[in-house]
Amino acid sequence: MTSYRLFLSGLVQGVGFRPFIYRIAVKSGVKGYVKNLGGSEVEVRIEGNNLEIGKFFELLFTKMPKPAKIEEIKVLEEEVEGFKNFFIFKSGYSMKEPSQIPPDIAICDDCLKEILDSSNRRYRYAFNSCAYCGPRFSFLYSIPYDRENTSMNDFPLCEQCSLEYKDPNDERRFDAQGISCPTCGPKLFLETIRGERVEGDPIITTAKLISEGYIVAIKGIGGFHIAVNPFNDDAVLRLRERKKRPEKPFAIMAISIDEIRRRAFISEKEEGLLTSHERPIVLLMKRKEGYDLSKYVSPNLDREGFFLFYTPLHFLLLEAFPKHMLVMTSGNRHGSPMCVNEDCVREKLSQVVDYVLYYNRKIVNRVDDSVIRISRNRTFLLRRSRGYAPLWIKIRKKLIKDVIAVGAELQNAGGIGFDNKVVLTQYIGDTDEVDTLNDLLKYLDYFIKAYSLNPKIVVADKNPAYQSSIIAERMAREYGADLIRVQHHYAHILSVAADHGYENGVGIAIDGMGFGDDGNAWGGEIIAFDKEKYERISHLQYIPYVGGDINAKKPERMLALFLSTFMNWEEIRKFVGLNDIELKFLENATKKKGLLTSSVGRFLDSVSAFLGICKERTYEGEPAIKLEASSYGGKLLDFSFKTNGEEIVTNEAFKWLIEERDKFNVKDLAYTIQYRLGESLVKLALKVNPEKIFLSGGASVNEYILKGIEENSEGIEVLTPKRIPAGDGGIAFGQIYYSSFLAD
C-alpha cells in the first residue's frame, strides 16, 4: 500500500472536478479524499496498491471533464493512514498552490436537451445548469468555489436536487454547486419600468412585447442586456434615441448558427468561436443578399456583431421570438457600468426601457460580453470578459514580487501578477467615469484577496491625468509598494512580447493616443526594446494637437490641423465644415508652441473626414472603423508615404488625396491610404534588422493596415496578441511584464 497527497492547480474548481475525482477514485479502488483549498486549488489524498494508484492516474489524465484543465500538479508521498473509503471533504481555506477562478460557462448540450424535454422536471427551466456549465465567476463571492460562497446560497436545494447533489453516480449534478430546479431555484419576474407586475408566462410575454416594438431590460449572467426587435427600424431608432447612442453598433444574439449564417459569412475559425463554451460576440462580415436586419443596427459598417445564446433564459426567449434573433446590447447609461440589479435599471434606465425581465438571484460580479474579430486569419480579442476572465495568463518570466497594474483609461482592464501568472480583470470600461473607476478598484481588491497577495509594486501609465494613475498612487501608499510608470505604447508592445515569451525586439504600436516621453501625444510608434530599456526609433509625423481630446470627437478639427501644415487657413475652409470662430481659434493656436501628436488614430480620423465617411465621432474609434468598412473591395493605387528622418510624413497623404479624389472612388482611396500606412511602418521597423516584429494597439486589428504590414515584412514574422486585447484592455498585461525586469 502506498499513499500520496496531490495538489492540483489550473482550472479545477467550478468544472465538476471534485465529483470527477470521486468517481475515478471509486472506479480505481483507491481510498482517501478530495477537497477544495482556499487558493481555489484542489487537494487529493489517495491510498492503494500499485495497480489501483496506476489506474487512478490513468483515468485522471484520460477522462477529465472538458472544461477542466490541470496546469500544475505536485505529488507528495505520505504515510499510509488507512482510509476506509473515498470522501469529498468540506473545503479548506489554506493555499498551497494557487488555481484559477472559474469563468462563466455557456449552457451545455445536455442541459439544453433537458429544458426542451416536456417529460423532464426541468422542462423550460430558465436557470438549468450542471457541473459542466452555468454561472461561475459572476455569482462567486469568494473562493473556494462552494455553494455557500455563491449567490446560490440563497436557494436551498429541494429534496430531489439534494438527492442528485449527493449521488456519486450522477455525473453532471453530483457535488455541482450551482444546480437548482423550478422548485428550489431562482424565479423570473416581468414588470413595467415603474414596478408593476405583468401576469402570464414572463418569457412568452417578453417575446411578444419585443415583437410589438417595446424595449426590455433582461437580466443575464453578468448584468442586464437591453433587448429590442432587430427587424424593426422604428424600434431600433427608438432605442438609439433613448440610449443617446446615435451610431454605435448593437450586438445581435441568435438561437442558432444557421440563423447567423443567413445574414453573415462565417469562417471555420469564426464558427468555432461562436459555438465555444465562451460564446463571445464575433464581428462577422455581413451578407448583402437577403439581409433583413434593420440598417440601423450597425450603420455604415461592413461587420455585424453576432453571438449565440449562452443561458437557458436566452434560448427560451429567442425560441419564443418569431425570427429567433434579438438586439442584446449592454444595459447601461452612457459612460456607466452595466446594471447588475433591478434598482440600477429603474434608476438609470427609466427613460430607456419599457419593461424589466429579471430573476431573484444576485449578480455578484459584473461581467460584460466578450468581443472578438478575425483579421487576416488572426484572432483579436477586442474585449476580454465573460468566458475568458478571470482565467490567468502564464508568462515565461517569474515575478519576484506581487504586482498590481491599473492599465490605462479608456476600454480599460486592470490586473494582478504573482509567480509566473497574470490575472487580468474582466473588461471594466472607461475609468474616467467615477462608477467605472470604483469597479476597477473593486475587482483589483477582489483578486488581491482571492490570491492572498501582498503587493509590493503598483504599475500605472505615464499619463498623470489618468484617473487610473491617481488611484495607483493611492494604492501604492496603502500597500507600502513602489509606484512604477510605464509609457503607454511600450506597454502595448510588451504585452505582445509577454504573450509570445520574448524579452527584446522591435515593436509597432498604433492606436489613438498615449502620453509620450517627450510630453507629446504619441500613437504611431516604432520602438526597439530590451527588457526595461527601449528606444523610440520612428514615428508618424508630428501634427499640432490644439485643444486636446476635442479633436478625437471632431475629426474635421483634426483634418484642419493636418491641412494647416501645408495650407493657409483660407484654403482649409474649402475642405472642412468648421465655423469661422473655430477656424480662427485653430489658426491663432497653431501659431504658438503647443502639444503635438503622432497618433495613427487621429490620422485615420482625418482621412475619414476628408473622404466624407465620418465627420463626427459618436463612439470610440468610429471614424477609423467606418474608414475600414468603406475600404472593402478597394484596390491599391500608386501612392507611398515619404519619410523624413525618423518620421513618416503623413500630411503627404492629404496632398495626394486632394489631387486624386476626383479620379478614383472612395473605397480605392481609403484602402490605399491604410495599406500604404502599414507598408511604411513595417519598412521602417525592418531597418533595425529585427528577428520578430511585435504589433499592438487598437489600430493593429485594422484589416488593411495589417495587410500592408504582413505583405511587406520581407519574411520577418509579425506577432500580434493571442490571449489579450490589442487595445488598451491589454495594457495592464504589458505593465506587469515590465515590472518583472526590474529585479534582474
PDB file of N, CA and C in Angstrom, residues 7 25 61 68 129 175 201 210 259 323 340 355 491 608 611 627 696 703 727:
ATOM      1  N   PHE A   7      -1.568  18.050  -5.034  1.00  0.00           N
ATOM      2  CA  PHE A   7      -2.076  19.419  -5.121  1.00  0.00           C
ATOM      3  C   PHE A   7      -2.199  19.763  -6.602  1.00  0.00           C
ATOM      4  N   ALA A  25     -11.766   7.693  -8.341  1.00  0.00           N
ATOM      5  CA  ALA A  25     -11.215   7.051  -7.146  1.00  0.00           C
ATOM      6  C   ALA A  25     -11.978   5.766  -6.842  1.00  0.00           C
ATOM      7  N   PHE A  61      -5.942  11.527 -16.256  1.00  0.00           N
ATOM      8  CA  PHE A  61      -5.455  12.244 -17.435  1.00  0.00           C
ATOM      9  C   PHE A  61      -6.190  11.897 -18.728  1.00  0.00           C
ATOM     10  N   ALA A  68     -12.291  21.396 -17.580  1.00  0.00           N
ATOM     11  CA  ALA A  68     -11.195  21.383 -16.614  1.00  0.00           C
ATOM     12  C   ALA A  68      -9.838  21.414 -17.315  1.00  0.00           C
ATOM     13  N   SER A 129     -28.571  24.234 -15.057  1.00  0.00           N
ATOM     14  CA  SER A 129     -27.115  24.142 -15.170  1.00  0.00           C
ATOM     15  C   SER A 129     -26.660  22.824 -14.570  1.00  0.00           C
ATOM     16  N   ASP A 175     -22.339  16.920  -6.445  1.00  0.00           N
ATOM     17  CA  ASP A 175     -21.469  17.960  -5.888  1.00  0.00           C
ATOM     18  C   ASP A 175     -21.317  19.166  -6.821  1.00  0.00           C
ATOM     19  N   ASP A 201     -46.864  34.015 -18.519  1.00  0.00           N
ATOM     20  CA  ASP A 201     -45.524  33.466 -18.664  1.00  0.00           C
ATOM     21  C   ASP A 201     -44.554  34.599 -18.995  1.00  0.00           C
ATOM     22  N   ILE A 210     -41.525  42.495 -27.172  1.00  0.00           N
ATOM     23  CA  ILE A 210     -40.425  42.914 -28.052  1.00  0.00           C
ATOM     24  C   ILE A 210     -40.878  42.899 -29.504  1.00  0.00           C
ATOM     25  N   GLU A 259     -29.117  30.642 -38.300  1.00  0.00           N
ATOM     26  CA  GLU A 259     -29.740  31.973 -38.358  1.00  0.00           C
ATOM     27  C   GLU A 259     -28.695  33.046 -38.632  1.00  0.00           C
ATOM     28  N   LYS A 323     -38.569  35.504 -35.107  1.00  0.00           N
ATOM     29  CA  LYS A 323     -37.418  35.411 -36.017  1.00  0.00           C
ATOM     30  C   LYS A 323     -36.130  34.968 -35.319  1.00  0.00           C
ATOM     31  N   VAL A 340     -26.398  45.611 -12.778  1.00  0.00           N
ATOM     32  CA  VAL A 340     -26.426  44.215 -12.342  1.00  0.00           C
ATOM     33  C   VAL A 340     -27.614  43.921 -11.427  1.00  0.00           C
ATOM     34  N   TYR A 355     -39.913  47.732 -20.084  1.00  0.00           N
ATOM     35  CA  TYR A 355     -40.171  46.604 -19.190  1.00  0.00           C
ATOM     36  C   TYR A 355     -38.845  46.040 -18.680  1.00  0.00           C
ATOM     37  N   ALA A 491       4.121  49.690 -23.177  1.00  0.00           N
ATOM     38  CA  ALA A 491       3.293  48.663 -22.522  1.00  0.00           C
ATOM     39  C   ALA A 491       2.526  47.844 -23.560  1.00  0.00           C
ATOM     40  N   SER A 608     -10.820  59.842 -42.813  1.00  0.00           N
ATOM     41  CA  SER A 608     -12.254  59.523 -42.829  1.00  0.00           C
ATOM     42  C   SER A 608     -13.083  60.787 -43.046  1.00  0.00           C
ATOM     43  N   LEU A 611     -12.655  62.172 -46.711  1.00  0.00           N
ATOM     44  CA  LEU A 611     -13.389  61.395 -47.710  1.00  0.00           C
ATOM     45  C   LEU A 611     -14.899  61.428 -47.505  1.00  0.00           C
ATOM     46  N   LEU A 627     -13.967  54.071 -41.819  1.00  0.00           N
ATOM     47  CA  LEU A 627     -12.992  54.162 -42.916  1.00  0.00           C
ATOM     48  C   LEU A 627     -12.611  52.762 -43.382  1.00  0.00           C
ATOM     49  N   SER A 696       0.937  45.891 -31.893  1.00  0.00           N
ATOM     50  CA  SER A 696      -0.173  46.035 -30.949  1.00  0.00           C
ATOM     51  C   SER A 696      -0.754  47.436 -31.041  1.00  0.00           C
ATOM     52  N   GLU A 703      -7.840  45.569 -40.849  1.00  0.00           N
ATOM     53  CA  GLU A 703      -7.562  44.561 -41.878  1.00  0.00           C
ATOM     54  C   GLU A 703      -6.532  45.048 -42.898  1.00  0.00           C
ATOM     55  N   GLY A 727      -5.952  46.371 -27.900  1.00  0.00           N
ATOM     56  CA  GLY A 727      -6.202  47.731 -27.436  1.00  0.00           C
ATOM     57  C   GLY A 727      -5.821  47.908 -25.982  1.00  0.00           C
TER      58      GLY A 727
END
